[in-house]
Short mmCIF file of C-alpha atoms in Angstrom, two decimals:
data_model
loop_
_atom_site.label_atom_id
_atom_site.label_comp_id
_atom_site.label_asym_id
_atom_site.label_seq_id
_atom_site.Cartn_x
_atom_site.Cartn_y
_atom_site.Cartn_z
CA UNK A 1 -0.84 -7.61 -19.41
CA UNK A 2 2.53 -8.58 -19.52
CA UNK A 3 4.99 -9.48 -16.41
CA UNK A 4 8.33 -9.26 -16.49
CA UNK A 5 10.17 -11.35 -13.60
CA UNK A 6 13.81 -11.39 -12.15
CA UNK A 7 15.50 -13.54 -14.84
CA UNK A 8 13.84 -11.88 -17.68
CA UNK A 9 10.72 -14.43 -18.27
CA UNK A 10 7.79 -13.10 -20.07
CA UNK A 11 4.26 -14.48 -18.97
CA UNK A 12 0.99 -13.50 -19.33
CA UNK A 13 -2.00 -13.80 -16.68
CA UNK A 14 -2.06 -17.45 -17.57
CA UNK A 15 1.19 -17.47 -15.80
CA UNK A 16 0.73 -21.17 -14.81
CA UNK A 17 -1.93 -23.21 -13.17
CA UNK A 18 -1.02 -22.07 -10.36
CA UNK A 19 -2.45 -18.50 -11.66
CA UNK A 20 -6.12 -20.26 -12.11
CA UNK A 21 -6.29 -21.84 -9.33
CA UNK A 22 -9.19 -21.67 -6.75
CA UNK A 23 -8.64 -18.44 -4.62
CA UNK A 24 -6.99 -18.91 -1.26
CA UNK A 25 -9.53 -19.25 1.89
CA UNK A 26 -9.84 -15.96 3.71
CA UNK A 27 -6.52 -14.81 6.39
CA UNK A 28 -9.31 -15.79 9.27
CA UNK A 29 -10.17 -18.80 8.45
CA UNK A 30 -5.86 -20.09 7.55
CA UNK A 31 -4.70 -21.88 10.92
CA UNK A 32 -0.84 -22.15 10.29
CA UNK A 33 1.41 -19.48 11.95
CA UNK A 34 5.15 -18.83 10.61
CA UNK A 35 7.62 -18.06 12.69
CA UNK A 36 10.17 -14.59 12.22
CA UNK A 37 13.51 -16.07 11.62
CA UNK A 38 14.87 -13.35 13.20
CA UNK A 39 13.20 -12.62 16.23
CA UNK A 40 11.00 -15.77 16.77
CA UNK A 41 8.24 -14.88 17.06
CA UNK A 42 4.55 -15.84 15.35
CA UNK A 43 2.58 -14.50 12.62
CA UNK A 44 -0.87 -15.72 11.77
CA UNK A 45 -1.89 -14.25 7.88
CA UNK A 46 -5.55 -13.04 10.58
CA UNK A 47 -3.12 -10.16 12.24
CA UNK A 48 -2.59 -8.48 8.97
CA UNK A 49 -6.58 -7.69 8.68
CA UNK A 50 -6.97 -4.05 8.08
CA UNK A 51 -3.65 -3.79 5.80
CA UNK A 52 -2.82 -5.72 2.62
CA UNK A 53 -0.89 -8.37 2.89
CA UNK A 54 2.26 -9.94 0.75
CA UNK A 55 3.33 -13.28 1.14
CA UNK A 56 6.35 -14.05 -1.25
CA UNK A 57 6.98 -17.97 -0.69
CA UNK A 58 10.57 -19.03 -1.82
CA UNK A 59 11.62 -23.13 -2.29
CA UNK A 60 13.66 -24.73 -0.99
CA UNK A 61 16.43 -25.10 -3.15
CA UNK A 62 20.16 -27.02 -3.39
CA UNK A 63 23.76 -25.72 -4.01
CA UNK A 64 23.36 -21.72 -5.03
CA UNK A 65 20.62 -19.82 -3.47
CA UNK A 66 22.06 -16.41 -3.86
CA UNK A 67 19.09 -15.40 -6.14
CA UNK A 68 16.54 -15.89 -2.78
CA UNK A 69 19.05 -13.63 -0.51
CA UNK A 70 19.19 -11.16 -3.30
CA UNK A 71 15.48 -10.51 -3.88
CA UNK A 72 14.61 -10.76 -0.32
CA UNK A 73 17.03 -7.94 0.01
CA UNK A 74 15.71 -5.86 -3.09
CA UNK A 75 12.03 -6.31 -1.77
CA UNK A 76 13.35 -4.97 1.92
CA UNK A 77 14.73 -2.17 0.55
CA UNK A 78 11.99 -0.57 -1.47
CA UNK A 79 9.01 -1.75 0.44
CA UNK A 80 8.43 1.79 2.64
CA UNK A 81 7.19 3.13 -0.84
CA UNK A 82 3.79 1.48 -0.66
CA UNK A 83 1.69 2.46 1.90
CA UNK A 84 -0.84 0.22 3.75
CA UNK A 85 1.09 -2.87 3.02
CA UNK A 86 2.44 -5.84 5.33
CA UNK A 87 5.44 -8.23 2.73
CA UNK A 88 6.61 -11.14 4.33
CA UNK A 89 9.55 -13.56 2.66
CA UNK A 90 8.27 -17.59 3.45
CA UNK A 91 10.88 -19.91 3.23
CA UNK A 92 10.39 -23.55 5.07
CA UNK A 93 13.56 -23.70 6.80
CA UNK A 94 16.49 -21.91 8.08
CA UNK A 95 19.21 -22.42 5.07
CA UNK A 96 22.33 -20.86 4.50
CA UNK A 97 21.43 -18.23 2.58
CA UNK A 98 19.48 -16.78 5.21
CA UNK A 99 22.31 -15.89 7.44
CA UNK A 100 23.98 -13.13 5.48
CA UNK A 101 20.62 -10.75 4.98
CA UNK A 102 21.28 -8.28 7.85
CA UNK A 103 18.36 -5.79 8.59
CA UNK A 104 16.23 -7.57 5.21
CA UNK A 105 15.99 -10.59 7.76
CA UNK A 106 13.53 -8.92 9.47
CA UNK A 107 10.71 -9.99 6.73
CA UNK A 108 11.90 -13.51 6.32
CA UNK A 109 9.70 -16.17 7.98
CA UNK A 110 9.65 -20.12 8.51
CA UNK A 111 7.01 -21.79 7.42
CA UNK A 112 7.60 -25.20 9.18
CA UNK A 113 6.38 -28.64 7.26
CA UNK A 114 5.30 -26.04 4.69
CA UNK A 115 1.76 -26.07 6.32
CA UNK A 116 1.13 -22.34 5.32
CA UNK A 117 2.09 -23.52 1.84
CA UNK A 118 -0.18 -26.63 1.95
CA UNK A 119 -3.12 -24.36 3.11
CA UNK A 120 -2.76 -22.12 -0.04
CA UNK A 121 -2.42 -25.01 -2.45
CA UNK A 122 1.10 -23.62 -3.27
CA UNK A 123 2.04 -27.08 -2.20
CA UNK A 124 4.29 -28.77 -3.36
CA UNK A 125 6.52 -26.01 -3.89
CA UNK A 126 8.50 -25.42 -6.66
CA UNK A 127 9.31 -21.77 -7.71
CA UNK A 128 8.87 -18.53 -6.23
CA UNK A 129 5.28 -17.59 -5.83
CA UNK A 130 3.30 -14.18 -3.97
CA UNK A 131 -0.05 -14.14 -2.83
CA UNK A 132 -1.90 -10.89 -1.62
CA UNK A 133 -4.75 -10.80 0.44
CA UNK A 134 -6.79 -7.08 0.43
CA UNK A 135 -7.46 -5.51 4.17
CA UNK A 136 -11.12 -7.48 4.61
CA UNK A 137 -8.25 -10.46 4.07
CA UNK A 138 -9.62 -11.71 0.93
CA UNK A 139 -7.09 -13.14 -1.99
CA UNK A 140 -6.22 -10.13 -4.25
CA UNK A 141 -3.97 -11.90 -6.76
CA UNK A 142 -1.45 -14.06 -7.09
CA UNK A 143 1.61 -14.94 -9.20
CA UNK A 144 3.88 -17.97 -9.65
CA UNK A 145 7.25 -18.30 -11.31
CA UNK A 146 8.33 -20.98 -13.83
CA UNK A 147 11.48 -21.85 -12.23
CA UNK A 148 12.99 -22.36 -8.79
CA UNK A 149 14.89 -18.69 -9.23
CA UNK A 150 12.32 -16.90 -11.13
CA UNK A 151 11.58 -14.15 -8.68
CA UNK A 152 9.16 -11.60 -9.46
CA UNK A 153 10.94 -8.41 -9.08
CA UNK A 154 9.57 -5.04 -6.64
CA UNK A 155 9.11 -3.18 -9.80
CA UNK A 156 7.06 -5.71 -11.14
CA UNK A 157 4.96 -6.37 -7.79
CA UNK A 158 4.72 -2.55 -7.39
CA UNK A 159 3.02 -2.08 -10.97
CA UNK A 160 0.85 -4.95 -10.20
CA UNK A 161 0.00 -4.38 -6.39
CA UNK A 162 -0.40 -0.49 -7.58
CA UNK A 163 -2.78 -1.81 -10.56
CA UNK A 164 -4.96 -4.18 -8.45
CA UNK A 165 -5.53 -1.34 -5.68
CA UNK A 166 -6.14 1.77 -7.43
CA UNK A 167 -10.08 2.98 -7.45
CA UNK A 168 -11.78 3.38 -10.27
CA UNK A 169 -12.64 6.95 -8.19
CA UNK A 170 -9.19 8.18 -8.89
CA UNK A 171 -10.30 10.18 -11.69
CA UNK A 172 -12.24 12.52 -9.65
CA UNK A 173 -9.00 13.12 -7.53
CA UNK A 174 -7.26 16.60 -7.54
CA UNK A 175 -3.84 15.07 -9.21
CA UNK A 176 -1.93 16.64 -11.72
CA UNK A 177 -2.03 15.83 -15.67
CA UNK A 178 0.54 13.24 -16.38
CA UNK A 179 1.30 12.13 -12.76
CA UNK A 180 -0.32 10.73 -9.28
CA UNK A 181 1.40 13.69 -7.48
CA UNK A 182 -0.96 14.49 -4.02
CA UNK A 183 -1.29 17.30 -2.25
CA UNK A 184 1.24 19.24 -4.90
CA UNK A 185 3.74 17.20 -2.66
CA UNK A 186 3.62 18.31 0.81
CA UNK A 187 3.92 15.80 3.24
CA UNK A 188 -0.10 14.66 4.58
CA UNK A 189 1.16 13.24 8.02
CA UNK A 190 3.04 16.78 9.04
CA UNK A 191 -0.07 18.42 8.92
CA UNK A 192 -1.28 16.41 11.73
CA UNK A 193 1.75 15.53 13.89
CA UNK A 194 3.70 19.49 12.84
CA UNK A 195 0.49 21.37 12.53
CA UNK A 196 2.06 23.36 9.95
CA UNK A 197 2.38 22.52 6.00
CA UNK A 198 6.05 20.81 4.79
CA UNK A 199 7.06 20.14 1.15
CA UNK A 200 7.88 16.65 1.20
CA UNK A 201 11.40 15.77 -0.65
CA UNK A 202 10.86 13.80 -3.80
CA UNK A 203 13.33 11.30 -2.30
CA UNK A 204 10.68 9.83 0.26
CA UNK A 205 7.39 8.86 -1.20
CA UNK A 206 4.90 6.33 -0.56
CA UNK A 207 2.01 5.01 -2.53
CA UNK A 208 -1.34 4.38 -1.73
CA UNK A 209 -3.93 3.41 -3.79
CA UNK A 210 -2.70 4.49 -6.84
CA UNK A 211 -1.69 8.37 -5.84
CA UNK A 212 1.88 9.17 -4.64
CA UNK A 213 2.59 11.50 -1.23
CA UNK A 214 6.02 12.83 -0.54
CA UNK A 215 7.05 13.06 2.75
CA UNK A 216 9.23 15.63 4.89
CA UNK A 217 10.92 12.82 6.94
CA UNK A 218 11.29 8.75 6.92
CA UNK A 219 9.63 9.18 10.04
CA UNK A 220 6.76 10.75 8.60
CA UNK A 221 6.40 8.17 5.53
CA UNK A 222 6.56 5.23 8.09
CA UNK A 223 3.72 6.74 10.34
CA UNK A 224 1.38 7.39 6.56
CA UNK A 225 2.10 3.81 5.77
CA UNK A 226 1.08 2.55 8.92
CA UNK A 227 -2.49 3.86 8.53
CA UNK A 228 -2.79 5.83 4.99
CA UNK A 229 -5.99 6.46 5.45
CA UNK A 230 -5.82 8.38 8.50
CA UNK A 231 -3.86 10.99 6.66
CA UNK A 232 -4.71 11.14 3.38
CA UNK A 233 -7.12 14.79 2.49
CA UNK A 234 -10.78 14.88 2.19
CA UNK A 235 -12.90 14.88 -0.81
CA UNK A 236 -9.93 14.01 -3.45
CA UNK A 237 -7.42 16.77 -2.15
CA UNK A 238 -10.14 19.46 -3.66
CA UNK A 239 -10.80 22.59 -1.50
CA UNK A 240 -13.53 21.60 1.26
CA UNK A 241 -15.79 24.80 1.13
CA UNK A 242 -16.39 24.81 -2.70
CA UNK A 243 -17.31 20.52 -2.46
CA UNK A 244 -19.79 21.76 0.35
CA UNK A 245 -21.11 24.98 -0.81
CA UNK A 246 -21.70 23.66 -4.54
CA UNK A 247 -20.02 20.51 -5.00
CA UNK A 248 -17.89 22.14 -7.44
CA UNK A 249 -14.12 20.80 -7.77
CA UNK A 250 -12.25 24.13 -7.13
CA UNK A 251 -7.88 24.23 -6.53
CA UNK A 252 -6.31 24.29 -3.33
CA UNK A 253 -3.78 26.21 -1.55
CA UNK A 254 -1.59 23.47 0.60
CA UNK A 255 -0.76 26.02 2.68
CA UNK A 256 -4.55 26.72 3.54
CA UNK A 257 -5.80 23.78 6.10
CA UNK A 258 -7.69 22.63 8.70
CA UNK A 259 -7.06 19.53 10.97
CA UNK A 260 -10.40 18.66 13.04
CA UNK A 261 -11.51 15.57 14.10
CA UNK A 262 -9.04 13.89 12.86
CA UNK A 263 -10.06 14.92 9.14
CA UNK A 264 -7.76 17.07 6.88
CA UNK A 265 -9.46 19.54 5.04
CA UNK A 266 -7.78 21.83 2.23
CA UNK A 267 -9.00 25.33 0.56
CA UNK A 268 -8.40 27.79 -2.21
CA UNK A 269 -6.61 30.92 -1.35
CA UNK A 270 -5.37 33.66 -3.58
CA UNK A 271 -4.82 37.52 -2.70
CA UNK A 272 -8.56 38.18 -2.65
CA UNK A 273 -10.44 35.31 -0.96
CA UNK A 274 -9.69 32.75 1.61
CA UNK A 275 -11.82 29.76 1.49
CA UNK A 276 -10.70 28.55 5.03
CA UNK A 277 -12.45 31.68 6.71
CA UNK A 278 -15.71 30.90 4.60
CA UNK A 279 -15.20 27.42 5.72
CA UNK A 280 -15.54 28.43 9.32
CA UNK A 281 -18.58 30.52 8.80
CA UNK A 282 -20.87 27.23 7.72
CA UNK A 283 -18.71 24.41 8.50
CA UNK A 284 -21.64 23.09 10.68
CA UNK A 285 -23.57 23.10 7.08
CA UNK A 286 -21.15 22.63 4.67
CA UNK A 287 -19.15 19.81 6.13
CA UNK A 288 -22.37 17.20 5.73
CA UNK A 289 -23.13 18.77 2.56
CA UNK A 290 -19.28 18.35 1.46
CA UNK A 291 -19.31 14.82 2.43
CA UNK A 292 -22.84 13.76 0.14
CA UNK A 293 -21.03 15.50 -3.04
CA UNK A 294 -18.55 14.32 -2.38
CA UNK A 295 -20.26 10.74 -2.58
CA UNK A 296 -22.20 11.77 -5.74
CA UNK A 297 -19.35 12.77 -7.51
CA UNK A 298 -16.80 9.98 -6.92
CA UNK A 299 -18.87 6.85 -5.20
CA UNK A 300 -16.13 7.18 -2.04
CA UNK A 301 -18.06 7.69 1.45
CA UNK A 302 -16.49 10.57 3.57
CA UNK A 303 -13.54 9.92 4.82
CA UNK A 304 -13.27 9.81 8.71
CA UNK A 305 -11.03 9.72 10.82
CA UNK A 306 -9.29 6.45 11.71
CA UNK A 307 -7.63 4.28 14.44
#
């Protein structure tokens, strides 16, 4: 695997000792808290639990620092496209080049005395390096640069990140040939919030997990990423009374759904049939059975319905 970062170095996973090095201690157990240099507020790495989390660390560095603004700016502007994700910039003080980042400020912390830092045996610090911890807050992977302004660009983190947290299930998913595409790209959260099916625009997208949703709004995409899960269709996005009735992966029609219990369901339709209406017939028996083949077929336990 090959990594490409900011100012064009090539590294492999060896990418420095830093890349070998013992994993980082669980988000519960780390005691330092940063502080938002633009609100001032706290952070503890413990209230991310439940999402991934992204800490980029950035030196402290003399005379130009534009590089720092620059990627913290890059990162703040493409970071809505991956779902279930919390990225935070770590610098250890307040320095000039913070003060021109406008709304990309909001994802810059200070880690004061560089305790955070010291905790992750990133210490002492010198080059850019990202850690990510996975929702039960365990270390993910990390990277480290060879230089003070070798950033790892987003593309780069988003092929990695997207890499490290796609199942090994996503084969059994109902995705077209040649692309991660859900849902033939309508928009999962207007189901719930609309009630009705949108085509999301191609413009706003999100990934989770290795499969790509379109959205109808911003609004919508922000309220997926928050909790992907909670949206995302049952049983791989195949139709729900053909995974019950047989466990059989059968084609959906996105305009053919069923919201309940905070579940999305989705079901073949053509001029003749209309899986939905068998659906209601023996959804007492077919949901459980859905679920188990579900199970059998991809390893993934059903998917309920979340906070």
């Amino acid at each position: 695997m090959i990594s490409f970062s900011r100012i064009g170095l090539v590294s492999t996973l060896a990418f420095s000792a830093l890349a070998i090095a013992e994993p980082a201690p669980n988000t519960s157990e780390i005691r330092t808290t940063l502080t938002a240099l633009q609100t001032g507020k706290s952070f503890a790495p413990k209230d991310a639990v439940g999402s991934y989390l992204a800490l980029h660390f950035l030196p402290a560095v003399s005379g130009q620092a534009q590089p720092h603004a620059d990627i913290v700016k890059e990162f703040a502007s493409q970071t809505s496209t991956l779902a279930g994700l919390t990225e935070i910039f770590i610098t250890p003080d307040p320095a000039p080049w913070t003060t021109n980042l406008g709304d990309s400020a909001a994802i810059v912390y200070l880690d004061t005395g560089s305790g955070l830092a010291t905790e992750l045996k990133l210490s002492p610090l010198n080059s850019p390096a990202t850690i990510v911890f996975d929702p039960a807050g365990h270390e993910l992977f990390r990277w480290s640069g060879a230089a003070p302004h070798d950033h790892l660009s987003f593309v780069a983190f988003q092929q990695r990140f997207t890499k490290a947290t796609t199942p090994e299930s996503i084969k059994e998913y109902n995705l077209p040939k040649g692309n991660n595409l859900a849902i033939e790209g309508y928009d999962p959260v207007a189901y719930f919030v609309g009630g009705k099916p949108l085509k999301g625009s191609a413009n706003i997208t999100s990934t989770w997990r290795g499969v790509q949703y379109r959205f109808a709004s911003k609004e919508n995409r922000d309220t997926f990423n928050a909790n992907p899960d909670k949206f995302a269709p049952t049983y791989g996005g195949w139709c729900a009374s053909a995974m019950g009735a047989k466990g059989t992966k059968v084609e959906i029609d996105p305009t053919n759904f069923k919201v309940k219990d905070g579940r999305l369901h989705l079901f073949y339709k053509d001029f003749f049939s209309d899986a939905l209406k068998d659906w209601n017939k023996h959804e007492k028996e077919w949901e459980p059975a859905a679920d188990a083949n579900w199970k059998k077929s991809s390893g993934e336990g059903p998917r309920t319905a979340s906070k």
